[in-house]
Short mmCIF file of C-alpha atoms in Angstrom, two decimals:
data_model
loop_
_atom_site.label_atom_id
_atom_site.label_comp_id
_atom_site.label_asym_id
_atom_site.label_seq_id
_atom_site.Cartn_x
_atom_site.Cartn_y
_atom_site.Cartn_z
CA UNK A 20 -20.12 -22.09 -7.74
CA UNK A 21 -21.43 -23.78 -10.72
CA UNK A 22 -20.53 -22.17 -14.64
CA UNK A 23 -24.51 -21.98 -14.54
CA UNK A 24 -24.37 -19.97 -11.13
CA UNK A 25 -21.68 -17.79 -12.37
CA UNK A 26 -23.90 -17.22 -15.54
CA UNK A 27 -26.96 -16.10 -13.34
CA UNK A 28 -24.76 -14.06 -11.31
CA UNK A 29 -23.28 -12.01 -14.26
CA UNK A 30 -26.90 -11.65 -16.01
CA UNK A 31 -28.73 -10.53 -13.04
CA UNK A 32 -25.27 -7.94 -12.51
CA UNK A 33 -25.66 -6.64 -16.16
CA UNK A 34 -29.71 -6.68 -15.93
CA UNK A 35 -29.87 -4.73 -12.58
CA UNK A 36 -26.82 -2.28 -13.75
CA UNK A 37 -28.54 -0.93 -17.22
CA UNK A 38 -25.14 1.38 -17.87
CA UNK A 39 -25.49 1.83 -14.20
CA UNK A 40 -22.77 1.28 -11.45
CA UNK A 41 -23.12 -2.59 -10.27
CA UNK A 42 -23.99 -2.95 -6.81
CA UNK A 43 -24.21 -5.95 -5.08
CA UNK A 44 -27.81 -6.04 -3.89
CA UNK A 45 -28.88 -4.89 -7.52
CA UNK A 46 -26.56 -7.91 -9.13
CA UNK A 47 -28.62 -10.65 -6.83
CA UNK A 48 -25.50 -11.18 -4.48
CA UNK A 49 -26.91 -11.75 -0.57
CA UNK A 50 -23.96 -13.55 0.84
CA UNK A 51 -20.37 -11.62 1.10
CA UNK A 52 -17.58 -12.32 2.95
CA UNK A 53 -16.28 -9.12 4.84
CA UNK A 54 -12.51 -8.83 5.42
CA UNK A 55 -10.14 -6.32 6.74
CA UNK A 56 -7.77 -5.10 4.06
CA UNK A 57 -7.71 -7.98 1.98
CA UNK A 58 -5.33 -8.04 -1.33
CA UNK A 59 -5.44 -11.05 -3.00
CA UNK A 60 -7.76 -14.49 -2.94
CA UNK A 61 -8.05 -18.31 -4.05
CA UNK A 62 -9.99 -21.57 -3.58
CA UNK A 63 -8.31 -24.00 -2.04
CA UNK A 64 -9.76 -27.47 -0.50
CA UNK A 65 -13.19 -26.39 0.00
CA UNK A 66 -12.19 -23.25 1.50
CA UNK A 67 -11.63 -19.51 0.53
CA UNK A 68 -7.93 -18.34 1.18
CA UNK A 69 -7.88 -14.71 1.77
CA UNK A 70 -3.90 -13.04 2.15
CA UNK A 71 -3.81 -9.49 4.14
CA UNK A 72 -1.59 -7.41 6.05
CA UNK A 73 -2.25 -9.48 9.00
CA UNK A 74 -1.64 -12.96 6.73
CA UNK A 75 -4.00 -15.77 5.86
CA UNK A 76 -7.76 -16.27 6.73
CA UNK A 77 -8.99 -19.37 5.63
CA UNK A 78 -12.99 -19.76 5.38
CA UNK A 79 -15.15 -22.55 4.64
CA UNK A 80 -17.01 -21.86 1.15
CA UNK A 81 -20.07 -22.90 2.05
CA UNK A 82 -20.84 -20.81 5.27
CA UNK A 83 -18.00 -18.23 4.97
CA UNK A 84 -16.96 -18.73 8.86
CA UNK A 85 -13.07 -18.06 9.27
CA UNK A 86 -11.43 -21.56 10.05
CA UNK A 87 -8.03 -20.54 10.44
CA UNK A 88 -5.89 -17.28 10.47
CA UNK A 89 -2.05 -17.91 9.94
CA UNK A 90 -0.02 -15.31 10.43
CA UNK A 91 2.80 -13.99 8.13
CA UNK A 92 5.67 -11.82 8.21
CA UNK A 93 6.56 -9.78 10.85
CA UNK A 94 7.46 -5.41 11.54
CA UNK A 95 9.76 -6.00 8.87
CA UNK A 96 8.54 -7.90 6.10
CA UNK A 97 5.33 -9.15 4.66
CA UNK A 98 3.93 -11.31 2.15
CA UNK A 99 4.84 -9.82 -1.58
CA UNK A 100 2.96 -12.82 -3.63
CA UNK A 101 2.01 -16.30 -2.68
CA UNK A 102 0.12 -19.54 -4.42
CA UNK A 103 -2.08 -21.99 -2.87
CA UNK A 104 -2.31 -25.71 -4.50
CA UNK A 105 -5.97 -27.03 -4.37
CA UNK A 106 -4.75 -29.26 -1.46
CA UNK A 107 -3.53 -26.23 0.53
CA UNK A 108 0.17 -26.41 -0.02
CA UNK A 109 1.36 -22.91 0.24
CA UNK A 110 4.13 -20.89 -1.75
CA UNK A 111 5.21 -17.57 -0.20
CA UNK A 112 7.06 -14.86 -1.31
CA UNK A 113 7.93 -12.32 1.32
CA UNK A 114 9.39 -8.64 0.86
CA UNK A 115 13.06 -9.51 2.76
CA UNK A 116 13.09 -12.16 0.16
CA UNK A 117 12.84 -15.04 1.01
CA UNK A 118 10.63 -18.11 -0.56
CA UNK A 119 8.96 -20.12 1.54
CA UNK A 120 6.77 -23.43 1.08
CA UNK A 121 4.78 -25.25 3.16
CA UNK A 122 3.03 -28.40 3.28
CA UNK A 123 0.13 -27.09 4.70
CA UNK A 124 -1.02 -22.72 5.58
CA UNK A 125 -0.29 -24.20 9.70
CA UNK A 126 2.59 -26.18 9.01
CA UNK A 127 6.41 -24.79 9.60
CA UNK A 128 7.65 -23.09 6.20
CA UNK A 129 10.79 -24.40 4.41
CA UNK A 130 12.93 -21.96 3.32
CA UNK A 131 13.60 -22.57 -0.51
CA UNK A 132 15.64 -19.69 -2.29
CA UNK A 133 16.49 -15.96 -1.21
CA UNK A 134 15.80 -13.73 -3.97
CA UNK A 135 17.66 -10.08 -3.72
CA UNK A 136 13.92 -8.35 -4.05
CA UNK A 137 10.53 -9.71 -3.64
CA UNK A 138 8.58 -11.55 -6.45
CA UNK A 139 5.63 -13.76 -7.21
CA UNK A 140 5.35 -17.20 -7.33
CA UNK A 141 3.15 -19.79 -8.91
CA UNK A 142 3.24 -23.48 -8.74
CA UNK A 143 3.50 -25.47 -11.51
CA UNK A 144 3.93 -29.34 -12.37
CA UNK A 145 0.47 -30.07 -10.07
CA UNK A 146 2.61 -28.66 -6.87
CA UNK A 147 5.92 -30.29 -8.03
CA UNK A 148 8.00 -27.28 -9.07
CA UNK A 149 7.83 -23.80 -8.22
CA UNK A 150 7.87 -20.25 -10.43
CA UNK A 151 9.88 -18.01 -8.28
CA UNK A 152 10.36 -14.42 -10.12
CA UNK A 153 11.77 -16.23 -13.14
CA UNK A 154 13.30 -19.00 -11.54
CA UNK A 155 11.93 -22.80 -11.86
CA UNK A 156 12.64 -24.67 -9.01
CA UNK A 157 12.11 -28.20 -7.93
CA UNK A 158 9.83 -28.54 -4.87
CA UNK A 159 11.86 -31.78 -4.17
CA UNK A 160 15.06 -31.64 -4.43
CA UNK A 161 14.58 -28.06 -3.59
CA UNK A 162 16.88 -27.48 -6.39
CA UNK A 163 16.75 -24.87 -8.94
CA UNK A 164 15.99 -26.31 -12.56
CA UNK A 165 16.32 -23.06 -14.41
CA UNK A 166 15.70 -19.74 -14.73
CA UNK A 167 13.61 -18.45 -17.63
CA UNK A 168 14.62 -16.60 -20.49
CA UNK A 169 12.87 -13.10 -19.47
CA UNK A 170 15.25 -13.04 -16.19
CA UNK A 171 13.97 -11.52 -12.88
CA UNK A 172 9.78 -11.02 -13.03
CA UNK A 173 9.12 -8.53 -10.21
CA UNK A 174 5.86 -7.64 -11.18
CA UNK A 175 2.19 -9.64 -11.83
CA UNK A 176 2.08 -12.63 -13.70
CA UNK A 177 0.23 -15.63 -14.50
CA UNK A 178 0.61 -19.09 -15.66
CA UNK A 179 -1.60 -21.59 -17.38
CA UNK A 180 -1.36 -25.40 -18.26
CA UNK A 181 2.79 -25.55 -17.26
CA UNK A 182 3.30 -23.65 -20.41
CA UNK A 183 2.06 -19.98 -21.17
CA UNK A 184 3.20 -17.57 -18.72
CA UNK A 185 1.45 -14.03 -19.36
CA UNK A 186 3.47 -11.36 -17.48
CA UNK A 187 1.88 -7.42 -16.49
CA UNK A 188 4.41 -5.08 -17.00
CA UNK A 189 3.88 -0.68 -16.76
CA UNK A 190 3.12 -1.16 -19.89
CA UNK A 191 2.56 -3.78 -21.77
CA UNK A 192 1.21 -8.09 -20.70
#
């Protein structure tokens, strides 16, 4: 959606709510996507990239059909945190540790590190290198570059422009 869509979105949603609970058909919302246990989502290539229990459902933006569902993990593991590069590249963190990328959500992962609990990741360098729970890897070489000077991150984080990183902690960012 456009800034300007976004902007009639959130007006209509503060209009309709009045100091009210904001529902969707009082915000001016008529289109949802409805999905099973979802946890986390991005934009990726034209499509929405929904992760759950079950793994990734890709749907096309514009109609919201499901294009693809790629299973992750398995009964003993499943997918702790994962990134998505606009052109679908796909980093994945899974709970036995390991980091996986791919060239593509379909494609066979590459194992790139084993990490001794599970963490988030984040790509960085336009899909060059790789954040992995603290660690800076190159995405080819598959090499690790270094590891940042606030050690392990196990819990949410965020990075922007290659160069702040904003980490949640219990209590603090």
């Amino acid at each position: 959606p456009t800034v300007e869509a976004r902007g009639r979105v959130l007006s209509a949603a503060a209009t309709a709510s009045r100091g009210r609970e904001i529902s969707m058909a009082g915000s001016g919302i008529t289109r949802t996507l409805r999905h099973d246990n979802a946890w986390s989502v991005t934009f990726a290539n034209g499509r929405i990239a929904v992760m759950g229990p079950n793994g990734l459902d890709l749907y096309d933006a514009e109609n919201l059909r499901l294009t693809e569902s790629v299973p992750f993990g398995d009964r003993y593991s499943y997918v702790f945190g994962w990134d998505m590069t606009p052109d679908g590249r796909l980093a994945v963190s899974e709970s036995n540790g390991w980091i996986t990328v791919r060239d593509r959500p379909d494609a066979p992962p590459v194992q790139l590190a084993r990490t001794g609990m599970p963490v988030g990741v984040s790509f960085l360098d336009n899909g060059r290198a790789l954040l992995a729970g603290g660690a800076v890897y190159d995405l080819t070489t598959r090499q690790k570059r270094f590891d940042l000077p606030v050690g392990q991150i196990s819990g949410p984080f965020t990075v922007k422009d290659n160069r702040t990183l904003a980490v949640a902690s219990t209590n603090s960012v």
